[in-house]
Amino acid sequence: MGTVCVVGSINMDHMIGMQRLPVPGETLLGRTMGKFPGGKGFNQAVAAHRSGAAVRFFGRVGNDSEGALLREAFDQIGLEDRFLQVDPDSPTGAAQVLSLPGSENAIIVVPGANAALDVQALPEALLGADVLMVQMEVGHDTASAALALGKDAGVTTILNAAPSGSVTTATLALADIVVVNETEAAELGGVEALLQSGPDAVVLTLGARGAEWHVHGAEPIRVPAFRITPRDTTGAGDAFCGALAAALSAKISCGDALVRAAAAGAIVAMATGAQTETLCPRNLDRMIARGNDIIESVQ
């Protein structure tokens, strides 16, 4: 595998298992609770690392207890925190994840220190990198600046256009590859409109129906989803993105990279939390080898 630089959000995720969402004025009792490292950027960095790539994460936490716990997580996971900034004023970003039956979830994110991420030192993190992965949780200006620096450095730039509300055509033009789900694609005008904005390729994730790789003037490459019993879909999309970046950093073909990314998303969906240790190169190979079998576990 090659080297992936991820610029993105890092949060502490507070998860509550619920039977359903409360309506205004209603108090409900949760079934379970937990606290996990998260944020789209950090989830993707961990997934790329566990998929076999060398990873540099570029993000920002607060100078608080949650930030300290996240810095400890870098050591536990095996990632270096050289490019992790500590904000003296803003709190560490946080997400409240309400996990619902049927593996669905509802999420509220408070950006905190993520909103103050400074990309001035990013060129150093990009030295020798093959791929830059960026998402929109760090804000439009920061994401755009990071992609522009990636272009200047000559690395492959990937934009996970989520959340899609602040994405502009100028931002899309800075990405070699744009990754979106169906909702995000619709909000941005559809796959053809995305391709017209400038990226070389658009990767469309379709949940239980797999994923597609779209380019100008050719039929899309389609890969089916793996047949699994999902337990928690939190972070499955992030795992897909991280594994995709890792595969592309190793110059794996588009189709094979999609398969590997889909396998990573499936492995994470079968576990609890966005950063399961069951995601690893060996289990990716096992998942791919089992093809269209119904898979309950990769362990």
Tab-separated table of C-alpha atoms in Angstrom:
chain	number	residue	atom	x	y	z
A	1	MET	CA	0.000	0.000	0.000
A	2	GLY	CA	0.990	3.631	-0.421
A	3	THR	CA	0.634	6.701	1.790
A	4	VAL	CA	-2.686	8.429	2.469
A	5	CYS	CA	-3.033	11.882	4.023
A	6	VAL	CA	-6.462	12.536	5.548
A	7	VAL	CA	-7.578	16.081	6.341
A	8	GLY	CA	-10.749	16.019	8.354
A	9	SER	CA	-12.815	16.076	11.481
A	10	ILE	CA	-12.065	14.245	14.697
A	11	ASN	CA	-14.773	13.972	17.352
A	12	MET	CA	-15.741	12.070	20.428
A	13	ASP	CA	-18.867	10.106	19.523
A	14	HIS	CA	-21.451	9.599	22.271
A	15	MET	CA	-23.720	6.742	21.234
A	16	ILE	CA	-27.140	5.918	22.704
A	17	GLY	CA	-29.133	2.885	21.615
A	18	MET	CA	-32.811	3.797	21.157
A	19	GLN	CA	-35.975	1.995	20.119
A	20	ARG	CA	-37.121	5.139	18.311
A	21	LEU	CA	-36.472	8.877	18.204
A	22	PRO	CA	-38.309	11.082	20.727
A	23	VAL	CA	-40.849	13.630	19.534
A	24	PRO	CA	-40.673	17.251	20.788
A	25	GLY	CA	-41.440	17.412	24.512
A	26	GLU	CA	-40.926	13.665	25.038
A	27	THR	CA	-38.317	11.946	27.223
A	28	LEU	CA	-37.295	8.396	26.347
A	29	LEU	CA	-35.026	5.901	28.075
A	30	GLY	CA	-32.098	4.627	26.059
A	31	ARG	CA	-31.132	0.946	25.955
A	32	THR	CA	-27.340	1.261	25.759
A	33	MET	CA	-24.656	3.926	25.759
A	34	GLY	CA	-21.007	4.214	24.805
A	35	LYS	CA	-18.248	6.652	23.915
A	36	PHE	CA	-15.982	6.145	20.908
A	37	PRO	CA	-13.406	8.130	18.899
A	38	GLY	CA	-15.032	9.378	15.707
A	39	GLY	CA	-15.469	12.121	13.161
A	40	LYS	CA	-15.631	11.392	9.445
A	41	GLY	CA	-11.987	12.317	8.936
A	42	PHE	CA	-10.623	10.240	11.795
A	43	ASN	CA	-12.854	7.287	10.910
A	44	GLN	CA	-11.531	7.373	7.357
A	45	ALA	CA	-7.932	7.672	8.535
A	46	VAL	CA	-8.322	4.658	10.827
A	47	ALA	CA	-9.968	2.656	8.026
A	48	ALA	CA	-7.151	3.498	5.606
A	49	HIS	CA	-4.587	2.512	8.259
A	50	ARG	CA	-6.347	-0.770	9.037
A	51	SER	CA	-6.641	-1.467	5.310
A	52	GLY	CA	-2.847	-1.445	5.088
A	53	ALA	CA	-1.886	2.096	4.051
A	54	ALA	CA	0.588	4.393	5.767
A	55	VAL	CA	-1.580	7.227	7.077
A	56	ARG	CA	-1.041	10.812	8.183
A	57	PHE	CA	-4.054	12.400	9.852
A	58	PHE	CA	-4.316	16.190	9.787
A	59	GLY	CA	-6.917	17.506	12.243
A	60	ARG	CA	-7.603	19.532	15.387
A	61	VAL	CA	-8.854	18.774	18.907
A	62	GLY	CA	-9.467	20.926	21.950
A	63	ASN	CA	-7.205	21.269	24.983
A	64	ASP	CA	-9.630	19.273	27.123
A	65	SER	CA	-10.243	15.793	28.507
A	66	GLU	CA	-11.937	14.562	25.321
A	67	GLY	CA	-8.988	15.794	23.266
A	68	ALA	CA	-6.590	13.975	25.592
A	69	LEU	CA	-8.566	10.743	25.162
A	70	LEU	CA	-8.444	11.116	21.395
A	71	ARG	CA	-4.690	11.686	21.473
A	72	GLU	CA	-4.368	8.470	23.492
A	73	ALA	CA	-6.407	6.713	20.803
A	74	PHE	CA	-3.704	7.494	18.239
A	75	ASP	CA	-1.198	5.451	20.257
A	76	GLN	CA	-3.660	2.611	20.771
A	77	ILE	CA	-4.511	2.455	17.063
A	78	GLY	CA	-0.941	2.893	15.863
A	79	LEU	CA	-1.294	6.280	14.172
A	80	GLU	CA	1.152	9.133	14.695
A	81	ASP	CA	-0.318	12.413	15.979
A	82	ARG	CA	2.373	14.660	14.508
A	83	PHE	CA	-0.169	16.671	12.516
A	84	LEU	CA	-2.888	16.758	15.182
A	85	GLN	CA	-3.363	20.366	16.313
A	86	VAL	CA	-4.519	21.320	19.822
A	87	ASP	CA	-6.825	24.338	20.017
A	88	PRO	CA	-6.379	26.436	23.180
A	89	ASP	CA	-9.889	27.899	23.035
A	90	SER	CA	-12.382	25.637	21.245
A	91	PRO	CA	-13.618	22.324	22.676
A	92	THR	CA	-13.042	18.995	20.988
A	93	GLY	CA	-15.709	18.215	18.417
A	94	ALA	CA	-18.543	15.967	19.531
A	95	ALA	CA	-21.256	13.859	17.947
A	96	GLN	CA	-24.433	12.494	19.506
A	97	VAL	CA	-25.321	9.257	17.742
A	98	LEU	CA	-28.793	7.797	18.289
A	99	SER	CA	-28.604	4.173	17.189
A	100	LEU	CA	-31.982	2.782	16.117
A	101	PRO	CA	-33.272	-0.747	15.402
A	102	GLY	CA	-32.525	-2.014	11.926
A	103	SER	CA	-28.942	-0.690	12.073
A	104	GLU	CA	-30.025	2.874	11.258
A	105	ASN	CA	-28.891	5.960	13.164
A	106	ALA	CA	-29.460	9.691	13.593
A	107	ILE	CA	-26.462	11.945	14.279
A	108	ILE	CA	-25.957	15.497	15.565
A	109	VAL	CA	-22.432	16.939	15.240
A	110	VAL	CA	-20.947	19.939	17.061
A	111	PRO	CA	-17.721	20.824	15.166
A	112	GLY	CA	-15.825	22.514	18.019
A	113	ALA	CA	-12.090	22.682	17.250
A	114	ASN	CA	-12.633	21.149	13.805
A	115	ALA	CA	-13.965	24.507	12.619
A	116	ALA	CA	-10.613	26.150	13.439
A	117	LEU	CA	-8.385	23.675	11.570
A	118	ASP	CA	-5.392	25.492	10.039
A	119	VAL	CA	-3.987	23.933	6.844
A	120	GLN	CA	-0.841	26.084	6.739
A	121	ALA	CA	1.335	23.090	7.654
A	122	LEU	CA	-0.434	20.684	5.271
A	123	PRO	CA	2.288	20.762	2.566
A	124	GLU	CA	4.631	19.043	5.032
A	125	ALA	CA	2.070	16.299	5.649
A	126	LEU	CA	1.682	15.816	1.892
A	127	LEU	CA	5.376	15.154	1.249
A	128	GLY	CA	5.635	11.686	-0.281
A	129	ALA	CA	1.876	11.064	-0.048
A	130	ASP	CA	0.006	9.298	-2.845
A	131	VAL	CA	-3.571	10.242	-1.961
A	132	LEU	CA	-5.265	13.109	-0.108
A	133	MET	CA	-8.720	12.433	1.359
A	134	VAL	CA	-10.874	15.385	2.470
A	135	GLN	CA	-14.454	15.671	3.767
A	136	MET	CA	-16.685	18.691	4.378
A	137	GLU	CA	-17.028	18.446	8.185
A	138	VAL	CA	-14.072	20.860	8.497
A	139	GLY	CA	-15.967	23.517	6.522
A	140	HIS	CA	-15.969	24.687	2.920
A	141	ASP	CA	-12.988	27.044	3.075
A	142	THR	CA	-10.705	24.583	4.862
A	143	ALA	CA	-11.707	21.667	2.625
A	144	SER	CA	-11.156	23.738	-0.516
A	145	ALA	CA	-7.788	25.013	0.693
A	146	ALA	CA	-6.678	21.466	1.523
A	147	LEU	CA	-7.696	20.163	-1.906
A	148	ALA	CA	-5.874	23.031	-3.618
A	149	LEU	CA	-2.711	22.199	-1.672
A	150	GLY	CA	-3.120	18.566	-2.671
A	151	LYS	CA	-3.348	19.564	-6.317
A	152	ASP	CA	-0.201	21.668	-5.948
A	153	ALA	CA	1.587	18.684	-4.386
A	154	GLY	CA	0.621	16.411	-7.278
A	155	VAL	CA	-1.239	13.826	-5.183
A	156	THR	CA	-4.554	12.206	-6.091
A	157	THR	CA	-7.261	14.271	-4.399
A	158	ILE	CA	-10.438	12.592	-3.139
A	159	LEU	CA	-13.392	14.575	-1.783
A	160	ASN	CA	-16.052	12.827	0.252
A	161	ALA	CA	-18.703	15.507	-0.318
A	162	ALA	CA	-20.399	15.032	3.043
A	163	PRO	CA	-22.137	16.929	4.397
A	164	SER	CA	-23.022	18.222	0.955
A	165	GLY	CA	-24.720	21.496	1.918
A	166	SER	CA	-21.606	23.670	1.605
A	167	VAL	CA	-20.092	21.995	-1.470
A	168	THR	CA	-19.535	24.329	-4.443
A	169	THR	CA	-18.563	23.659	-8.044
A	170	ALA	CA	-15.212	25.313	-7.314
A	171	THR	CA	-14.570	22.777	-4.553
A	172	LEU	CA	-15.607	19.870	-6.783
A	173	ALA	CA	-13.209	21.052	-9.483
A	174	LEU	CA	-10.287	20.585	-7.079
A	175	ALA	CA	-11.036	16.873	-6.599
A	176	ASP	CA	-9.816	14.100	-8.877
A	177	ILE	CA	-12.424	11.760	-7.373
A	178	VAL	CA	-15.680	12.682	-5.597
A	179	VAL	CA	-17.383	10.142	-3.314
A	180	VAL	CA	-21.095	10.619	-2.552
A	181	ASN	CA	-24.061	8.566	-1.427
A	182	GLU	CA	-27.409	8.740	-3.224
A	183	THR	CA	-28.772	11.560	-1.064
A	184	GLU	CA	-25.654	13.677	-1.489
A	185	ALA	CA	-25.565	13.034	-5.234
A	186	ALA	CA	-29.180	14.192	-5.576
A	187	GLU	CA	-28.508	17.327	-3.523
A	188	LEU	CA	-25.587	18.170	-5.832
A	189	GLY	CA	-27.563	17.685	-9.050
A	190	GLY	CA	-26.792	14.066	-9.881
A	191	VAL	CA	-23.761	12.157	-11.105
A	192	GLU	CA	-23.598	13.816	-14.532
A	193	ALA	CA	-23.674	17.288	-12.993
A	194	LEU	CA	-20.898	16.266	-10.621
A	195	LEU	CA	-18.746	15.020	-13.509
A	196	GLN	CA	-19.340	18.262	-15.391
A	197	SER	CA	-17.951	20.150	-12.375
A	198	GLY	CA	-14.464	18.837	-13.021
A	199	PRO	CA	-13.565	15.594	-11.209
A	200	ASP	CA	-12.216	12.704	-13.262
A	201	ALA	CA	-14.495	10.222	-11.501
A	202	VAL	CA	-17.519	10.055	-9.210
A	203	VAL	CA	-17.932	7.133	-6.832
A	204	LEU	CA	-21.582	6.599	-5.907
A	205	THR	CA	-22.296	4.471	-2.843
A	206	LEU	CA	-25.654	2.688	-2.883
A	207	GLY	CA	-25.848	1.048	0.547
A	208	ALA	CA	-27.233	-2.468	0.248
A	209	ARG	CA	-27.044	-2.199	-3.562
A	210	GLY	CA	-23.282	-1.744	-3.717
A	211	ALA	CA	-21.317	1.053	-5.367
A	212	GLU	CA	-20.537	2.519	-8.786
A	213	TRP	CA	-17.505	4.211	-10.380
A	214	HIS	CA	-18.569	6.816	-12.965
A	215	VAL	CA	-16.348	8.559	-15.530
A	216	HIS	CA	-17.067	10.644	-18.629
A	217	GLY	CA	-18.215	8.769	-21.713
A	218	ALA	CA	-18.217	5.217	-20.352
A	219	GLU	CA	-20.521	2.798	-18.603
A	220	PRO	CA	-20.056	2.853	-14.822
A	221	ILE	CA	-18.170	0.106	-13.048
A	222	ARG	CA	-20.653	-1.548	-10.689
A	223	VAL	CA	-19.880	-3.757	-7.695
A	224	PRO	CA	-22.560	-5.428	-5.556
A	225	ALA	CA	-22.774	-5.095	-1.803
A	226	PHE	CA	-21.652	-7.993	0.360
A	227	ARG	CA	-24.526	-9.984	1.854
A	228	ILE	CA	-24.255	-9.368	5.588
A	229	THR	CA	-26.409	-9.032	8.681
A	230	PRO	CA	-25.668	-5.436	9.738
A	231	ARG	CA	-25.301	-4.611	13.398
A	232	ASP	CA	-24.405	-0.901	13.346
A	233	THR	CA	-23.968	1.135	10.157
A	234	THR	CA	-22.245	4.028	11.971
A	235	GLY	CA	-19.032	4.693	10.085
A	236	ALA	CA	-19.577	2.118	7.331
A	237	GLY	CA	-19.443	4.858	4.705
A	238	ASP	CA	-16.283	6.252	6.281
A	239	ALA	CA	-14.696	2.793	6.218
A	240	PHE	CA	-15.580	2.565	2.522
A	241	CYS	CA	-13.843	5.894	1.856
A	242	GLY	CA	-10.753	5.040	3.888
A	243	ALA	CA	-10.307	1.639	2.279
A	244	LEU	CA	-10.872	3.161	-1.161
A	245	ALA	CA	-8.118	5.716	-0.527
A	246	ALA	CA	-5.792	2.965	0.715
A	247	ALA	CA	-6.426	0.803	-2.348
A	248	LEU	CA	-5.928	3.693	-4.767
A	249	SER	CA	-2.703	4.678	-3.000
A	250	ALA	CA	-1.404	1.220	-3.951
A	251	LYS	CA	-2.410	1.764	-7.601
A	252	ILE	CA	-5.072	-0.953	-7.414
A	253	SER	CA	-7.536	-0.847	-10.339
A	254	CYS	CA	-10.783	1.102	-9.984
A	255	GLY	CA	-12.963	-2.002	-9.896
A	256	ASP	CA	-10.812	-3.871	-7.399
A	257	ALA	CA	-10.546	-0.743	-5.245
A	258	LEU	CA	-14.359	-0.523	-5.167
A	259	VAL	CA	-14.628	-4.166	-4.104
A	260	ARG	CA	-12.104	-3.628	-1.316
A	261	ALA	CA	-13.926	-0.493	-0.164
A	262	ALA	CA	-17.276	-2.304	-0.144
A	263	ALA	CA	-15.745	-5.117	1.911
A	264	ALA	CA	-14.431	-2.609	4.464
A	265	GLY	CA	-17.849	-0.980	4.794
A	266	ALA	CA	-19.451	-4.388	5.318
A	267	ILE	CA	-16.940	-5.385	8.010
A	268	VAL	CA	-17.602	-2.183	9.953
A	269	ALA	CA	-21.385	-2.549	9.566
A	270	MET	CA	-21.216	-5.993	11.207
A	271	ALA	CA	-19.566	-4.529	14.335
A	272	THR	CA	-20.413	-1.838	16.896
A	273	GLY	CA	-18.801	1.565	16.476
A	274	ALA	CA	-17.079	3.154	13.502
A	275	GLN	CA	-13.523	1.921	14.183
A	276	THR	CA	-13.769	-1.816	14.744
A	277	GLU	CA	-10.493	-3.730	14.995
A	278	THR	CA	-12.004	-6.477	12.834
A	279	LEU	CA	-11.125	-4.297	9.843
A	280	CYS	CA	-7.693	-5.488	8.692
A	281	PRO	CA	-6.090	-6.678	5.429
A	282	ARG	CA	-6.560	-10.345	6.352
A	283	ASN	CA	-10.305	-9.937	6.981
A	284	LEU	CA	-10.699	-7.839	3.835
A	285	ASP	CA	-9.165	-10.687	1.837
A	286	ARG	CA	-11.440	-13.198	3.597
A	287	MET	CA	-14.542	-11.124	2.889
A	288	ILE	CA	-13.654	-10.714	-0.774
A	289	ALA	CA	-12.869	-14.431	-1.157
A	290	ARG	CA	-16.323	-15.371	0.156
A	291	GLY	CA	-17.970	-13.308	-2.558
A	292	ASN	CA	-21.754	-13.602	-2.605
A	293	ASP	CA	-22.077	-15.840	0.473
A	294	ILE	CA	-24.272	-14.594	3.313
A	295	ILE	CA	-21.724	-13.440	5.887
A	296	GLU	CA	-22.396	-13.215	9.616
A	297	SER	CA	-18.793	-12.665	10.749
A	298	VAL	CA	-15.279	-12.432	9.318
A	299	GLN	CA	-13.563	-13.690	12.477
